[in-house]
Coordinates of C-alpha atoms in Angstrom, one line a residue:
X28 CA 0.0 0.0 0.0
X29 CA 1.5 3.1 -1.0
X30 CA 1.8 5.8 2.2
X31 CA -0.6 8.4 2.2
X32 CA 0.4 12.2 2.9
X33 CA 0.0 13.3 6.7
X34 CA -2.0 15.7 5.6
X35 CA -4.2 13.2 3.8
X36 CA -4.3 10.7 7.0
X37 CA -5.6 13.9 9.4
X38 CA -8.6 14.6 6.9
X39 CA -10.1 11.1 6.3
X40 CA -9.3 10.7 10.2
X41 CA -11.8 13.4 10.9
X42 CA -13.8 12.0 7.8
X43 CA -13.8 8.2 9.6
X44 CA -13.7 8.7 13.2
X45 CA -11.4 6.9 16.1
X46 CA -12.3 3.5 14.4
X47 CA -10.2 4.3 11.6
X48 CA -7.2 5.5 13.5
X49 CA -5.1 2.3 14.2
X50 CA -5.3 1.2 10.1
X51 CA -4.5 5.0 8.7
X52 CA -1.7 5.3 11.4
X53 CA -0.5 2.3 8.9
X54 CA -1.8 3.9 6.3
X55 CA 0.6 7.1 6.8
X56 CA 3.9 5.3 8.2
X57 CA 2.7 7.2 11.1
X58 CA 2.8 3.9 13.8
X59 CA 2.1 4.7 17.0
X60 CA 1.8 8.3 16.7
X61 CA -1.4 10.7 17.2
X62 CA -2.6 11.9 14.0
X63 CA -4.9 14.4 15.5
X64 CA -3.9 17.7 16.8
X65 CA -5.2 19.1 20.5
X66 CA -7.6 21.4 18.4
X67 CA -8.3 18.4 15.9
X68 CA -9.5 17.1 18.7
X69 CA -12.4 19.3 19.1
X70 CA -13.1 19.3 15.5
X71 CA -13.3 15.8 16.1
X72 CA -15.9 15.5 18.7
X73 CA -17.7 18.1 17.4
X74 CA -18.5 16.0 14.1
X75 CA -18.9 13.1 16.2
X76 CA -22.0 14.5 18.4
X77 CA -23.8 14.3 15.2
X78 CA -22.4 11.9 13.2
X79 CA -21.1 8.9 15.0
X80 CA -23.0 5.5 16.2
X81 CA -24.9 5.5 19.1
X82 CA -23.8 5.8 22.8
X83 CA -21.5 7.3 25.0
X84 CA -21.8 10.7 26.4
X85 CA -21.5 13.0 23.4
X86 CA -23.0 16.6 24.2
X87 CA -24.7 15.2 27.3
X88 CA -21.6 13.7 29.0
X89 CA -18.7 14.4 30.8
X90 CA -15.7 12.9 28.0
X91 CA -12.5 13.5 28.5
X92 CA -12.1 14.6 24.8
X93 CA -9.0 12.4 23.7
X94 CA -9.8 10.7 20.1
X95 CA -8.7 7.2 21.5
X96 CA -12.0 6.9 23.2
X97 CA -15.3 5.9 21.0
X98 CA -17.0 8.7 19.4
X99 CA -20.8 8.8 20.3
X100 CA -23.9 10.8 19.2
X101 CA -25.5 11.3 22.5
X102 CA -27.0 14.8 22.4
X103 CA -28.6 15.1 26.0
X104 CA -30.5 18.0 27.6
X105 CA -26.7 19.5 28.9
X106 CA -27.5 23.8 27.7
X107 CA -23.9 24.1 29.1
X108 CA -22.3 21.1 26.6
X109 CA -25.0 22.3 23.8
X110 CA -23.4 26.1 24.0
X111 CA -20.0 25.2 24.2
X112 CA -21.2 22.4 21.4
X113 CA -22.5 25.6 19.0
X114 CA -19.4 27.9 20.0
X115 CA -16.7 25.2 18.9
X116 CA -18.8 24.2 15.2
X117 CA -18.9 27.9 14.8
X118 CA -14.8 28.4 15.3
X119 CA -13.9 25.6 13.7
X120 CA -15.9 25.3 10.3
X121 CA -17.1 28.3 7.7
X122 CA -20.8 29.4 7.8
X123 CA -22.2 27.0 4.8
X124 CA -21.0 24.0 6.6
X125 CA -22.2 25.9 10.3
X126 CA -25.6 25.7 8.6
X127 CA -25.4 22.4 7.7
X128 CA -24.3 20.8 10.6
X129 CA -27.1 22.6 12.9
X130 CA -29.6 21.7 10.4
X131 CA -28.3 17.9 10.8
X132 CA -28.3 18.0 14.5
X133 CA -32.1 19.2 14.3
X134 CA -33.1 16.4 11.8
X135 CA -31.1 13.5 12.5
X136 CA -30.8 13.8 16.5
X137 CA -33.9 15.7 17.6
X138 CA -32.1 18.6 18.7
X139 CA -34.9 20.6 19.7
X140 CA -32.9 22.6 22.5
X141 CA -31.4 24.5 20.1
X142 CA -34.6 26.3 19.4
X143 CA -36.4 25.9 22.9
X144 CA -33.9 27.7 24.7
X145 CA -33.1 31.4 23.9
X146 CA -29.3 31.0 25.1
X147 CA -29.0 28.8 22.5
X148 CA -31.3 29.9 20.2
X149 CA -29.3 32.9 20.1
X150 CA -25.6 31.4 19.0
X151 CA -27.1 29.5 16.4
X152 CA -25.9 30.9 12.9
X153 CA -29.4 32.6 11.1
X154 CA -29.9 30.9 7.8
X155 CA -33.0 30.0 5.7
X156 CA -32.5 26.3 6.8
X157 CA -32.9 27.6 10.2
X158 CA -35.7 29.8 9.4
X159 CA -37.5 26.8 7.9
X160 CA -37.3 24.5 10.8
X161 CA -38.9 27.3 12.8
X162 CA -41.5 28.1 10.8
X163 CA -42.7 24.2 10.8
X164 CA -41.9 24.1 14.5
X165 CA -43.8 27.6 14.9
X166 CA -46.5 25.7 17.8
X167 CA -43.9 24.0 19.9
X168 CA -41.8 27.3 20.3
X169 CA -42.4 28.5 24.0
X170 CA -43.0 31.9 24.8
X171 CA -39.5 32.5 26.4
X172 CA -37.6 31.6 23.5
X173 CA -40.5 33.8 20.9
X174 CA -38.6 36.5 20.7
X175 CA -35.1 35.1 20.2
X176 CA -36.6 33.3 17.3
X177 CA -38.3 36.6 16.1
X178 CA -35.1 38.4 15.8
X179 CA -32.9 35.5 14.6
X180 CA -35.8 34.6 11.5
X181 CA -35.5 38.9 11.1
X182 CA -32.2 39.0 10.5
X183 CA -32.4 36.4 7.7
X184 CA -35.3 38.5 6.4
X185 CA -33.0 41.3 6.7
X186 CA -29.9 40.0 5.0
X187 CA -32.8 38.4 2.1
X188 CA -34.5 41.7 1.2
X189 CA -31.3 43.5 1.1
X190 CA -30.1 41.1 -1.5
X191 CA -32.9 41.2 -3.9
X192 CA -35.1 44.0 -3.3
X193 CA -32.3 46.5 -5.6
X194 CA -32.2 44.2 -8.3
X195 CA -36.4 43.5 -8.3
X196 CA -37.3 47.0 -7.9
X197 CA -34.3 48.3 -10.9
X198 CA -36.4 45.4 -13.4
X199 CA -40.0 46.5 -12.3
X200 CA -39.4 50.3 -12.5
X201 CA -37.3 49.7 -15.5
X202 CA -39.0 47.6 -17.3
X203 CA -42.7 49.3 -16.9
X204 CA -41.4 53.1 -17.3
X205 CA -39.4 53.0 -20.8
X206 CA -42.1 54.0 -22.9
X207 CA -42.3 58.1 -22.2
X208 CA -39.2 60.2 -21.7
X209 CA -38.4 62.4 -19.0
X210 CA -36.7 65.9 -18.9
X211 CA -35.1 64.8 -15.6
X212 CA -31.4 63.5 -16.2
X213 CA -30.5 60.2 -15.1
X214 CA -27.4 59.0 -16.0
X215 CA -29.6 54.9 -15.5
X216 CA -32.3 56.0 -17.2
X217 CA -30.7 57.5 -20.1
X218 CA -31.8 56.5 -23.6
X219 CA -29.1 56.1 -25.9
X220 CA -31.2 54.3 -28.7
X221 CA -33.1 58.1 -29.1
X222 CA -30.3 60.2 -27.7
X223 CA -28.2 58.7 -30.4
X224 CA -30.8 59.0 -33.5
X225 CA -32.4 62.4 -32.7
X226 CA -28.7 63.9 -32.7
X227 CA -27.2 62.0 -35.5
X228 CA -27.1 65.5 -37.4
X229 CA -25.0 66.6 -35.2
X230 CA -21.9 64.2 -35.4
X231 CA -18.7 66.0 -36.2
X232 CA -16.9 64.6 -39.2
X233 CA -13.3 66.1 -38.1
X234 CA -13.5 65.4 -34.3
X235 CA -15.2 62.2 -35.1
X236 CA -17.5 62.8 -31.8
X237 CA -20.9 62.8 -31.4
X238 CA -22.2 65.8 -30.2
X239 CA -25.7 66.2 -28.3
X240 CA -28.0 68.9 -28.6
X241 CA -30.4 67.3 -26.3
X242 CA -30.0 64.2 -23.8
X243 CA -33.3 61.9 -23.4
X244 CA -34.1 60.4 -20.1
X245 CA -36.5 57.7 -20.0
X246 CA -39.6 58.4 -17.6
X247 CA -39.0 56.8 -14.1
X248 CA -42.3 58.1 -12.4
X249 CA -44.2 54.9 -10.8
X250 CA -47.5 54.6 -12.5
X251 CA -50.1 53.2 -9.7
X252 CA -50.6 49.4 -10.0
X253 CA -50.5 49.1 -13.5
X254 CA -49.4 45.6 -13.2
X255 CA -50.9 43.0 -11.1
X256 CA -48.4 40.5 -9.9
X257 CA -49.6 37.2 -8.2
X258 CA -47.5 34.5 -6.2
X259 CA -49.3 31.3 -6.0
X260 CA -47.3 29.3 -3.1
X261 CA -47.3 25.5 -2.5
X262 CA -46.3 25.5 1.4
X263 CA -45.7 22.0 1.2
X264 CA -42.6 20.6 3.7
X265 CA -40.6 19.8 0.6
X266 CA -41.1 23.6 -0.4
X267 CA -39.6 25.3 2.7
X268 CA -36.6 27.3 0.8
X269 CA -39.0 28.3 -1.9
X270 CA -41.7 29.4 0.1
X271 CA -39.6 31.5 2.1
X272 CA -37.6 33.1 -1.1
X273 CA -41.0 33.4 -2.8
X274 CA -43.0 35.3 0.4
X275 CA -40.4 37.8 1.0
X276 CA -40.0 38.5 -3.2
X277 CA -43.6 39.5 -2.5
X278 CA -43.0 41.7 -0.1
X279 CA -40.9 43.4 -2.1
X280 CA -43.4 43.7 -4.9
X281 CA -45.7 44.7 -2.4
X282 CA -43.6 48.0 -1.8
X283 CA -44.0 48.9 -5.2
X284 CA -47.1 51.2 -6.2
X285 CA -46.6 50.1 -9.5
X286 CA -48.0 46.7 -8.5
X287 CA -50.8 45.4 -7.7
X288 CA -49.3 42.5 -5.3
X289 CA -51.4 39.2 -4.3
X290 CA -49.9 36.6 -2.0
X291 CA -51.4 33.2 -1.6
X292 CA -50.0 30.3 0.1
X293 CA -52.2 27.2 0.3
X294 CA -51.7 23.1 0.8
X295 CA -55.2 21.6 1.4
X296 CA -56.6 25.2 2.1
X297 CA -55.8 28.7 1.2
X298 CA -54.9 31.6 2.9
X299 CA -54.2 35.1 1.9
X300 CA -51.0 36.4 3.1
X301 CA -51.5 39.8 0.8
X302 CA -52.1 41.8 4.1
X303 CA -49.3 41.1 5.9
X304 CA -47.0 41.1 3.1
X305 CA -47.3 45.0 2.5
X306 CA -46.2 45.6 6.1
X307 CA -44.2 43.1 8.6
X308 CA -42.5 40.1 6.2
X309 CA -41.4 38.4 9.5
X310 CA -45.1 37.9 10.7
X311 CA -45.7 37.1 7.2
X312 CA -43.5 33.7 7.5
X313 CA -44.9 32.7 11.0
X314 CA -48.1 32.9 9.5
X315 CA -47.0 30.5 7.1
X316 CA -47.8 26.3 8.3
X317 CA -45.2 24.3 6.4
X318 CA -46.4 20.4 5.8
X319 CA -49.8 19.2 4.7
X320 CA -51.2 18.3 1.5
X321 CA -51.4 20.2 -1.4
X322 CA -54.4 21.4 -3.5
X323 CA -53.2 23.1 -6.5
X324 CA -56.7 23.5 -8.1
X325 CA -58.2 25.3 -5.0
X326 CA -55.5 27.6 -5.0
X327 CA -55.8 28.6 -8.6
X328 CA -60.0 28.8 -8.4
X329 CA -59.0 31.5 -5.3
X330 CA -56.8 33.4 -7.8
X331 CA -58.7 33.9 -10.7
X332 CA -61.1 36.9 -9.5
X333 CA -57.3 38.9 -8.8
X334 CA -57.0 38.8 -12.6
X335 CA -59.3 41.7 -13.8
X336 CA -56.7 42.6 -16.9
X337 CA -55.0 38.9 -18.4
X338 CA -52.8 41.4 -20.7
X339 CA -51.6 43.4 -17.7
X340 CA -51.2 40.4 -14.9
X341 CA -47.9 37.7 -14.1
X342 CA -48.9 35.1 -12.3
X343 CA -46.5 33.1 -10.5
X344 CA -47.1 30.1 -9.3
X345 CA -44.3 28.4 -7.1
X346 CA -45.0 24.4 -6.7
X347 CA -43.2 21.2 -7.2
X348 CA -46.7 20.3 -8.9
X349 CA -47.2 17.4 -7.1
X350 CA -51.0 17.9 -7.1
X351 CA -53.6 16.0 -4.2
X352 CA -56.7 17.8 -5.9
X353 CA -57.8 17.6 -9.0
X354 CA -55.1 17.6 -11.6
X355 CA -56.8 17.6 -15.0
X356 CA -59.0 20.9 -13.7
X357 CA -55.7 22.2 -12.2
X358 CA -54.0 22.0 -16.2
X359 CA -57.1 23.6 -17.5
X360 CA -57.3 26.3 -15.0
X361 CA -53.6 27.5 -15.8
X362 CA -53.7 26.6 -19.7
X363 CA -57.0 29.0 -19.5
X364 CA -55.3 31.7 -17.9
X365 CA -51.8 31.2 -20.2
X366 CA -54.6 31.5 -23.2
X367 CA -56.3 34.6 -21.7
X368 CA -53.0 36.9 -21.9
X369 CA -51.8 36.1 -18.3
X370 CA -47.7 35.9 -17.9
X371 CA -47.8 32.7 -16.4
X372 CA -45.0 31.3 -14.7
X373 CA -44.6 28.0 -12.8
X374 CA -41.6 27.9 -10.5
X375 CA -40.4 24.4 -9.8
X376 CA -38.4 25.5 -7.2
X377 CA -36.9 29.2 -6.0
X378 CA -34.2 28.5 -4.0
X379 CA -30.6 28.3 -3.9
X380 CA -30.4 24.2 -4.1
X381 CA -29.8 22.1 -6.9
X382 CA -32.4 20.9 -9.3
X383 CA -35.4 20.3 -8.3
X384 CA -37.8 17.1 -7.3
X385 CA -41.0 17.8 -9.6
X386 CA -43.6 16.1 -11.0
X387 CA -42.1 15.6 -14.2
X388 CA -45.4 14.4 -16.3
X389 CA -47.8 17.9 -15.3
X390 CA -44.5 19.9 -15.7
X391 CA -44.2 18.7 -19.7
X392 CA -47.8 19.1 -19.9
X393 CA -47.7 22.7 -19.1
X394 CA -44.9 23.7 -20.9
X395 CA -46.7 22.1 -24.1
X396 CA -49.1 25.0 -23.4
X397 CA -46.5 26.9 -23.6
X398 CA -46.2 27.1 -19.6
X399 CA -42.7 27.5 -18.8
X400 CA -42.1 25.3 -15.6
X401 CA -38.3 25.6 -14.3
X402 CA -36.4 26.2 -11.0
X403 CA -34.9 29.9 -10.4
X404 CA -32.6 30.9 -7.8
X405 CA -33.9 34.2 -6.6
X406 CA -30.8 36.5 -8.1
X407 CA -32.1 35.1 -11.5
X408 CA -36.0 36.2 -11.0
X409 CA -35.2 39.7 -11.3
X410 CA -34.3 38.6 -14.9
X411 CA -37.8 36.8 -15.6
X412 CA -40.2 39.4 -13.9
X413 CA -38.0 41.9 -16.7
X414 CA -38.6 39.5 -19.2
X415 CA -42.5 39.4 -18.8
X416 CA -42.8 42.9 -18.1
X417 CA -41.3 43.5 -21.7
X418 CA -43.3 41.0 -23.2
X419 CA -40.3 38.4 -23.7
X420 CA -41.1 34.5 -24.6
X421 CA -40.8 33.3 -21.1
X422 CA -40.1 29.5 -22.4
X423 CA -36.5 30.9 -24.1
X424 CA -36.2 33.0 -21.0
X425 CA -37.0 30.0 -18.5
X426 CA -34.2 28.0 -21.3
X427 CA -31.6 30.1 -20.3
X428 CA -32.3 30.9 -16.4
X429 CA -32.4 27.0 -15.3
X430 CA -34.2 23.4 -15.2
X431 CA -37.0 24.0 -17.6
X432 CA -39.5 21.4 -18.3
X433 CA -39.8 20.4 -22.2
X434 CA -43.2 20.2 -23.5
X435 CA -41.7 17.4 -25.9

């Protein structure tokens, strides 16, 4: 067997646990000698709280921390080992694998502490996994640890809005306004395409420079809600990312006079989030049940009435289309509205993950109606609400931005 690197012999330690050690001390020449470092050593029973077999004291014991002894996964009711737990995966790995890691120590070991306590609550790294687990946990939270939760689920909401609210309101304003121009300069809303053509007379054949008499600006006065924009949300567990990406994008509309915003999240029943989207977004979520079935239809038949002018109306409807009600009316209803002038949109998945799980057959089905079904991370659905705005074919659109469902 040829000798591995130290190096090499430290990382599938970690990887393997104390199991491993006697057979990649062979492994690396290294006979008899630790292959872990004192702060390896935390790393080390840090992974193994979660990760190991069953047993020992883990989080809830004593230990004496050396790597000889057998890793367990014991995560008891300890807050003193939970803390210093939380404090050593925070130092030791960066925040994507943080999230992660807490994320796995909620699913896989029932680590509920971490959100029933507020001293814990409060080290653990905000994220939208987070965020998701206490939204579908929303019940069980006790009053003490409320507020803790409120702020750490803001400051995701926070860090989200600031992301994509520039880029959202830059397409809507943009897109919606470019049709009058505007004695106002702005050097992002100029207009070269006229500023160029109108002054062509004046180019200068020696200097070889184009020479403006007059600058034109296009018009970035907000028209009220001349376009209604409805987000149709499955709220479905599998859904969680996309359900939280998808409420606070219509917030953001929301704050746009421009728009006419409707919010709708539903799985068996509907409810109608439009209200509290225009004015707290973090109420907004904890008003949102994660889990149940999922009635597609319903939701649509509680849309339609919204839609008062097809030509002038996106409708957005974020689902895996995994559908418990009735699919075939479900098809019609959307085909119906595709056929009436509506911009309509299904959104497999609007998160940051990978491709999405969808029902592949309804997904087809649609786009033979000329539907475009495909996931979007949100930096990418500034792009689409810009391309339907502008009266772009959303299938080519939906072609370039991601997954998209052939109708073939």
């Amino acid at each position: 067997m040829t000798t591995m690197d130290p190096e090499q012999v430290r990382r599938w330690r970690l990887i393997l646990g104390a199991s491993a050690e006697q057979k990649l001390q062979g492994a690396g020449g290294l006979q008899g000698r630790p292959l872990l470092s004192d702060e390896d050593l935390l790393m080390d029973e840090a992974l193994a709280a979660i990760y190991e077999g069953e047993g020992g004291a883990g989080l809830s014991g004593q230990g004496n921390g050396h790597a000889s002894r057998s890793r367990s996964a014991g995560l008891g009711a300890s807050s003193p080992k939970l803390a210093k737990w939380l404090g050593d995966v925070r130092h030791f790995f960066p925040p994507d694998v943080v999230s992660v890691i807490q994320a796995d120590a909620v699913e896989r070991k029932g680590l509920t502490q971490l959100l029933f306590e507020p001293e814990l609550l409060s080290q653990v790294k905000p994220d939208i996994g987070m965020v998701a687990t206490l939204m579908s946990l929303r019940g069980q939270i006790p009053e003490r640890t409320k507020e803790t939760a409120r702020a750490l689920v803001r400051e995701v909401v926070d860090d989200i809005m600031k992301r994509l609210e520039q880029d959202l309101t830059r397409a809507v304003t943009g897109s919606l306004n470019r049709r009058q121009h505007s004695p106002l300069p702005s050097l992002s809303g100029l207009d070269w395409g006229a500023t160029i053509r109108k002054n062509l007379k004046h180019y200068d054949q020696e200097r070889r420079l184009l020479i403006p008499e007059k600058v034109y600006f296009f018009d970035r006065a907000r028209k009220s809600k001349e376009w209604t924009v409805i987000l149709d949300i499955d709220q479905s567990g599998s859904m969680a990312s996309s359900v939280i990406y998808a409420s606070l994008v219509g917030s953001i509309f929301a704050s746009m006079p421009s728009l006419e915003t409707k919010v709708v999240a539903f799985d068996t029943e509907v409810v109608d989030l439009s209200e509290q989207c225009a004015h707290d977004p973090v109420d907004m979520l904890f008003g949102i049940q994660l889990g149940g079935g999922t009635d597609i239809n319903k939701s649509l038949q509680y849309c339609e009435p919204f839609i008062t002018e097809p030509k002038k109306s996106i409708f957005i409807l974020v689902s895996d289309l995994y559908e418990g009600g009735n699919r075939t009316e479900m098809i019609r209803r959307l085909k119906e509205m595709h056929e009436s002038g509506v911009k309509t949109v299904c959104l497999l998945a609007l998160s940051d993950d990978g491709v999405p799980s969808y029902d592949e057959s309804v997904a087809k089905k649609l786009a033979q109606y000329g539907i475009p079904c495909f996931g979007c991370t949100p930096d990418k659905l500034a792009e689409l609400i810009e391309g339907a705005l502008r009266g772009m074919d959303l299938q080519k659109l939906a072609d370039r931005m991601g997954q998209s469902a052939k109708g073939n």
